[in-house]
Short mmCIF file of C-alpha atoms and ligand atoms in Angstrom, two decimals:
data_model
loop_
_atom_site.label_atom_id
_atom_site.label_comp_id
_atom_site.label_asym_id
_atom_site.label_seq_id
_atom_site.Cartn_x
_atom_site.Cartn_y
_atom_site.Cartn_z
CA MET A 1332 92.85 87.79 119.90
CA THR A 1333 93.69 91.48 119.58
CA THR A 1334 96.17 92.86 117.07
CA LYS A 1335 98.54 95.25 118.71
CA ILE A 1336 99.23 98.24 116.43
CA ILE A 1337 100.98 101.74 116.38
CA MET A 1338 99.80 104.25 114.06
CA ASP A 1339 102.15 106.92 112.72
CA THR A 1340 99.92 109.53 111.24
CA ASP A 1341 99.44 113.06 109.80
CA PRO A 1342 95.71 114.07 110.38
CA GLY A 1343 94.48 114.73 108.08
CA ILE A 1344 90.69 114.15 107.74
CA ASP A 1345 91.16 110.53 106.44
CA ASP A 1346 93.83 109.77 109.11
CA ALA A 1347 91.25 110.99 111.53
CA ALA A 1348 88.64 108.47 110.40
CA ALA A 1349 91.32 105.76 110.36
CA LEU A 1350 92.15 106.66 114.02
CA THR A 1351 88.45 106.48 114.90
CA MET A 1352 88.13 102.88 113.30
CA ALA A 1353 91.31 101.71 115.23
CA ILE A 1354 90.34 103.30 118.55
CA ASN A 1355 86.89 101.78 118.60
CA ASN A 1356 87.42 98.21 117.32
CA PRO A 1357 87.72 95.57 120.08
CA ALA A 1358 89.98 93.45 117.71
CA ILE A 1359 92.68 96.21 117.67
CA ASP A 1360 94.87 97.22 120.56
CA LEU A 1361 96.24 100.72 119.59
CA LYS A 1362 99.38 101.03 121.90
CA LEU A 1363 100.67 104.48 120.55
CA VAL A 1364 100.01 107.13 118.21
CA THR A 1365 102.88 109.15 116.58
CA ALA A 1366 102.46 112.24 114.42
CA VAL A 1367 104.58 113.28 111.63
CA ALA A 1368 104.59 116.39 109.30
CA GLY A 1369 102.51 115.81 106.14
CA ASN A 1370 98.94 117.03 105.48
CA VAL A 1371 99.90 119.93 107.73
CA THR A 1372 102.72 120.89 110.07
CA VAL A 1373 103.74 118.39 112.84
CA ASP A 1374 102.27 120.68 115.58
CA LYS A 1375 98.96 120.63 113.95
CA THR A 1376 98.96 116.73 113.15
CA THR A 1377 99.93 116.04 116.74
CA ALA A 1378 97.05 118.33 118.06
CA ASN A 1379 94.84 116.61 115.64
CA ALA A 1380 95.74 113.18 116.92
CA LEU A 1381 95.24 114.27 120.37
CA LYS A 1382 91.69 115.72 119.54
CA ILE A 1383 90.64 112.26 118.01
CA VAL A 1384 91.99 110.37 120.93
CA ASN A 1385 90.48 112.45 123.58
CA PHE A 1386 87.12 112.73 121.60
CA PHE A 1387 86.75 109.09 122.55
CA GLY A 1388 88.09 109.57 126.11
CA LYS A 1389 91.23 107.66 125.53
CA GLY A 1390 93.73 110.27 126.59
CA ASP A 1391 95.02 108.38 129.65
CA GLN A 1392 95.30 105.04 127.66
CA ILE A 1393 96.75 105.98 124.13
CA PRO A 1394 99.96 108.16 124.29
CA VAL A 1395 100.58 110.53 121.44
CA ALA A 1396 104.03 111.61 120.52
CA ALA A 1397 105.15 114.40 118.20
CA GLY A 1398 107.59 113.41 115.50
CA ALA A 1399 109.54 114.78 112.53
CA ALA A 1400 108.74 118.30 111.46
CA GLU A 1401 110.64 117.88 108.03
CA PRO A 1402 111.26 115.18 105.49
CA LEU A 1403 114.78 113.60 105.52
CA ILE A 1404 115.99 115.64 102.50
CA LYS A 1405 113.22 116.86 100.30
CA PRO A 1406 111.57 120.20 101.23
CA PHE A 1407 108.32 119.98 103.00
CA GLU A 1408 104.97 120.57 101.13
CA ASP A 1409 101.81 120.22 102.90
CA ALA A 1410 98.19 119.27 101.77
CA ALA A 1411 96.31 122.00 103.83
CA ARG A 1412 94.46 122.62 100.45
CA ILE A 1413 92.70 119.41 101.02
CA HIS A 1414 92.44 118.99 104.71
CA GLY A 1415 91.98 122.82 105.70
CA GLU A 1416 94.51 124.96 107.59
CA SER A 1417 94.05 122.99 110.75
CA GLY A 1418 94.28 119.78 108.96
CA MET A 1419 90.75 118.71 110.31
CA GLU A 1420 88.35 121.46 109.30
CA GLY A 1421 84.60 120.84 109.94
CA TYR A 1422 84.33 120.02 113.61
CA ASP A 1423 85.02 121.91 116.89
CA PHE A 1424 86.95 119.61 119.28
CA GLY A 1425 87.22 122.27 121.77
CA ASP A 1426 90.69 123.35 123.32
CA ASN A 1427 90.89 120.69 126.08
CA TYR A 1428 92.45 117.69 124.17
CA GLY A 1429 95.37 117.05 126.31
CA HIS A 1430 99.25 117.17 125.48
CA PRO A 1431 101.75 114.81 123.73
CA ILE A 1432 104.09 112.81 125.92
CA ALA A 1433 107.56 114.11 126.50
CA LYS A 1434 109.23 111.50 124.32
CA THR A 1435 109.99 112.01 120.70
CA ALA A 1436 108.10 109.87 118.17
CA VAL A 1437 111.35 107.88 117.39
CA GLN A 1438 111.96 107.19 121.27
CA ALA A 1439 108.23 106.30 121.88
CA LEU A 1440 108.19 104.01 118.86
CA HIS A 1441 111.39 102.35 120.03
CA ASP A 1442 110.10 101.96 123.51
CA ALA A 1443 106.61 100.70 122.66
CA ILE A 1444 107.82 98.24 119.96
CA MET A 1445 110.62 96.82 122.21
CA ALA A 1446 107.90 96.18 124.95
CA GLU A 1447 106.09 93.75 122.74
CA ASP A 1448 107.05 90.40 120.97
CA GLU A 1449 105.21 91.72 117.87
CA VAL A 1450 103.51 94.66 116.86
CA THR A 1451 102.04 95.98 113.62
CA LEU A 1452 102.91 99.41 112.39
CA VAL A 1453 100.35 101.45 110.55
CA PRO A 1454 101.79 104.53 108.86
CA THR A 1455 99.14 106.85 107.16
CA GLY A 1456 101.46 109.70 106.61
CA SER A 1457 105.07 110.26 105.20
CA TYR A 1458 107.39 107.32 106.55
CA THR A 1459 110.03 109.96 108.03
CA ASN A 1460 109.45 108.83 111.70
CA ILE A 1461 109.80 105.14 110.63
CA ALA A 1462 113.07 105.86 108.68
CA LEU A 1463 114.52 107.69 111.59
CA LEU A 1464 113.62 104.81 113.80
CA PHE A 1465 115.22 102.27 111.72
CA LYS A 1466 118.41 104.39 111.36
CA GLU A 1467 118.62 105.03 115.03
CA TYR A 1468 117.22 101.63 116.45
CA PRO A 1469 117.63 98.72 113.89
CA GLU A 1470 117.02 96.28 116.54
CA VAL A 1471 113.37 97.19 116.56
CA LYS A 1472 112.70 95.45 113.17
CA SER A 1473 112.59 91.86 114.64
CA HIS A 1474 109.77 93.10 116.96
CA ILE A 1475 107.59 94.27 114.07
CA LYS A 1476 105.22 91.66 112.59
CA GLN A 1477 104.46 93.72 109.46
CA ILE A 1478 103.96 97.36 108.37
CA VAL A 1479 100.50 98.12 106.70
CA ALA A 1480 101.33 101.28 104.98
CA MET A 1481 98.98 103.64 103.22
CA GLY A 1482 100.92 105.25 100.23
CA GLY A 1483 102.38 104.43 96.87
CA SER A 1484 100.70 103.28 93.83
CA ILE A 1485 101.53 101.29 90.95
CA SER A 1486 98.83 102.78 88.62
CA GLY A 1487 99.72 106.56 88.78
CA GLY A 1488 100.02 109.22 91.41
CA ASN A 1489 97.93 111.98 93.04
CA MET A 1490 100.72 114.48 93.53
CA THR A 1491 102.20 114.16 90.05
CA SER A 1492 101.21 111.74 87.44
CA ALA A 1493 103.73 109.28 89.18
CA ALA A 1494 103.89 109.98 92.85
CA GLU A 1495 101.40 109.49 95.59
CA PHE A 1496 101.42 112.10 98.58
CA ASN A 1497 102.92 110.06 101.52
CA VAL A 1498 105.75 108.71 99.53
CA PHE A 1499 106.13 112.09 97.44
CA THR A 1500 106.53 113.87 100.78
CA ASP A 1501 109.49 111.86 101.82
CA PRO A 1502 110.75 109.54 99.21
CA ASP A 1503 114.05 109.04 100.94
CA ALA A 1504 112.37 107.70 103.99
CA ALA A 1505 110.10 105.49 101.78
CA ARG A 1506 113.22 103.96 100.25
CA ILE A 1507 114.47 103.31 103.65
CA MET A 1508 111.34 101.51 104.85
CA TYR A 1509 110.96 99.43 101.55
CA GLU A 1510 114.61 98.35 101.87
CA SER A 1511 114.30 97.47 105.64
CA GLY A 1512 113.44 93.81 105.14
CA VAL A 1513 110.44 94.28 107.25
CA PRO A 1514 107.25 92.56 105.77
CA ILE A 1515 105.10 95.42 104.10
CA VAL A 1516 101.70 95.56 102.96
CA MET A 1517 101.33 98.45 100.47
CA VAL A 1518 97.85 99.97 100.72
CA GLY A 1519 98.06 102.45 97.73
CA LEU A 1520 95.96 104.39 95.56
CA ASP A 1521 95.42 101.22 93.43
CA VAL A 1522 92.77 100.39 96.00
CA THR A 1523 92.07 103.70 97.92
CA LEU A 1524 90.74 105.33 94.84
CA LYS A 1525 88.21 102.31 94.41
CA ALA A 1526 86.94 102.22 97.85
CA LEU A 1527 85.23 105.59 97.86
CA LEU A 1528 82.89 106.75 100.50
CA THR A 1529 79.64 107.49 98.54
CA ASP A 1530 77.60 110.54 99.14
CA ALA A 1531 74.72 108.38 100.36
CA SER A 1532 77.02 106.68 102.85
CA LEU A 1533 78.16 110.18 103.96
CA LYS A 1534 74.65 111.44 104.49
CA GLN A 1535 73.88 108.30 106.78
CA LEU A 1536 76.76 109.47 109.01
CA LYS A 1537 75.17 112.74 109.86
CA ASP A 1538 72.19 111.21 111.68
CA MET A 1539 73.75 108.35 113.18
CA ASN A 1540 75.43 109.27 116.43
CA GLU A 1541 78.02 111.66 117.90
CA THR A 1542 80.82 110.15 115.99
CA GLY A 1543 78.79 110.11 112.84
CA GLN A 1544 78.23 113.94 113.22
CA MET A 1545 82.03 114.44 113.75
CA LEU A 1546 83.06 112.38 110.77
CA TYR A 1547 80.32 113.93 108.74
CA GLY A 1548 81.68 117.41 109.56
CA LEU A 1549 85.10 116.55 108.84
CA ILE A 1550 84.54 114.52 105.49
CA SER A 1551 82.13 117.42 104.31
CA HIS A 1552 85.22 119.58 104.46
CA TYR A 1553 87.57 117.22 102.89
CA ASN A 1554 88.63 118.46 99.43
CA ASP A 1555 90.21 115.16 97.91
CA VAL A 1556 88.30 115.05 94.71
CA SER A 1557 90.47 112.18 93.21
CA GLY A 1558 87.26 110.10 93.30
CA GLY A 1559 85.40 112.34 91.04
CA ASP A 1560 81.62 112.29 91.49
CA GLN A 1561 81.67 108.66 92.67
CA GLY A 1562 82.54 109.46 96.25
CA ARG A 1563 85.39 110.65 98.67
CA PRO A 1564 88.64 108.32 99.03
CA MET A 1565 88.97 107.39 102.57
CA HIS A 1566 92.73 106.43 101.87
CA ASP A 1567 94.00 105.90 105.51
CA VAL A 1568 90.94 104.01 106.51
CA ASN A 1569 91.86 101.22 104.11
CA THR A 1570 94.81 100.26 106.27
CA ILE A 1571 92.47 99.35 109.27
CA PHE A 1572 89.93 97.68 106.85
CA TYR A 1573 92.89 95.50 105.56
CA LEU A 1574 93.92 94.62 109.12
CA LEU A 1575 90.37 93.58 109.92
CA HIS A 1576 89.27 92.05 106.54
CA PRO A 1577 92.15 91.10 104.36
CA GLU A 1578 89.75 88.89 102.43
CA ALA A 1579 88.25 92.05 100.83
CA PHE A 1580 91.52 92.75 99.17
CA THR A 1581 93.37 91.09 96.16
CA THR A 1582 97.29 91.30 96.69
CA LYS A 1583 100.33 90.77 94.50
CA ASP A 1584 103.89 90.15 95.84
CA LEU A 1585 106.11 92.54 94.10
CA TRP A 1586 109.41 94.21 94.46
CA ILE A 1587 108.82 98.08 95.07
CA ASP A 1588 111.54 100.50 94.35
CA VAL A 1589 111.21 104.21 95.28
CA GLN A 1590 112.25 107.11 92.88
CA THR A 1591 114.17 109.63 94.95
CA ASP A 1592 115.09 112.25 92.38
CA GLY A 1593 114.16 113.73 89.06
CA PRO A 1594 110.56 114.42 87.66
CA ALA A 1595 109.17 111.12 88.87
CA ILE A 1596 110.38 111.67 92.40
CA GLY A 1597 108.07 109.74 94.90
CA ALA A 1598 106.95 107.09 92.28
CA THR A 1599 106.88 103.52 93.64
CA ILE A 1600 108.09 101.28 90.75
CA ALA A 1601 106.93 97.81 90.72
CA ASP A 1602 109.07 95.04 89.17
CA VAL A 1603 105.89 93.57 87.62
CA ARG A 1604 107.70 90.88 85.55
CA GLY A 1605 109.96 89.85 88.35
CA ALA A 1606 113.04 90.65 86.10
CA TYR A 1607 115.05 92.81 88.16
CA HIS A 1608 115.47 91.49 91.71
CA ASP A 1609 116.21 87.72 91.23
CA GLY A 1610 112.39 86.95 91.85
CA LYS A 1611 112.56 88.54 95.33
CA THR A 1612 109.82 90.74 96.52
CA ASN A 1613 109.48 93.39 99.37
CA ALA A 1614 105.88 94.09 99.51
CA LYS A 1615 102.40 92.64 99.42
CA VAL A 1616 100.73 95.19 97.14
CA CYS A 1617 97.02 95.64 97.33
CA VAL A 1618 95.73 95.69 93.78
CA ASP A 1619 91.97 95.42 94.16
CA ILE A 1620 89.18 95.80 96.86
CA ASP A 1621 85.63 95.13 97.53
CA ALA A 1622 84.39 98.78 97.48
CA GLU A 1623 80.71 97.92 98.35
CA PHE A 1624 81.82 95.86 101.49
CA PHE A 1625 84.08 98.92 102.44
CA ASN A 1626 81.24 101.41 102.52
CA LYS A 1627 78.83 98.77 104.36
CA TRP A 1628 81.80 98.07 106.93
CA PHE A 1629 82.44 101.86 107.41
CA LEU A 1630 78.90 102.63 108.38
CA ASP A 1631 78.47 99.35 110.44
CA GLN A 1632 81.54 100.39 112.46
CA VAL A 1633 80.43 104.01 113.04
CA ALA A 1634 77.03 102.74 114.18
CA GLN A 1635 78.56 101.02 116.98
CA MET A 1636 80.34 103.99 118.25
CA LYS A 1637 79.37 106.87 120.71
O1 RIB B 585 97.81 110.05 99.21
C1 RIB B 585 96.86 110.00 100.28
C2 RIB B 585 97.59 110.25 101.52
O2 RIB B 585 98.09 111.40 101.63
C3 RIB B 585 96.72 110.04 102.69
O3 RIB B 585 97.39 109.51 103.79
C4 RIB B 585 96.19 111.38 103.10
O4 RIB B 585 95.82 111.55 104.55
C5 RIB B 585 97.51 112.10 102.77
O5 RIB B 585 98.33 112.08 103.86
CA1 CA B 586 97.43 110.52 106.02
#
């Protein structure tokens, strides 16, 4: 039984690793990739998504659509300082990596979701495309099994002391997503800063195979130092790890509100006492993870690739 998913993404080096895991795992049926402005501009995130899809020869099977170039309201701020100017420094994918489909991301998302009884959305960038989709086509919500979203945090941010990058980039879109009523799994910094890819694991990638060399090249140029000297946070990969191994995670059902203004803009606020929403919750929040299993799983997955 495969899980049908759509990835909405801003490659981005950790997004590239997440796409790699999704494309190559037989338990996952990746129906569509949509790109959004985030780590770098949307022209670059779209090109980077195409580079990964075509690196694995899936250009004819997995469509890529370009999405929003700007957040809904908040001015765009990229993360090129972390991922490089191209968004995927460290490996030469050549120039022949195909083209995005003619549809916009919102149209492609609508058509792909409505073609299925149930599909899982996996956003690993800002949620601008998803917010625009829900505003234009609310009928898609009943066809979405769950949203497994990288983003947010209930234990401090990485863009400010309060806000994580994907939510910080477009807090208004995040609020629309968290108020949508669609089941959400929040894969935030609470776990992605624990499941660090160690230097020992990274070194093993280098001599493993072509995919290992590609990921080694990218991750060696990945300037996210929020894991200190313990390793590199593969934030987005944790969404795919959750889909395949939910048993490796500890979760809490909580109500998440999103701050959309002021100094704490982009903060995801958890009603941890259940005091302000009549006991209702809108997210399954990942609060712990088996980091050792994550490292072993990451290497085992890549070892089976080209
Ligand atoms: O905060 C980490 C998130 O921001 C990841 O998705 C990374 O790719 C960047 O988009
Ligand atoms: Ca990302």
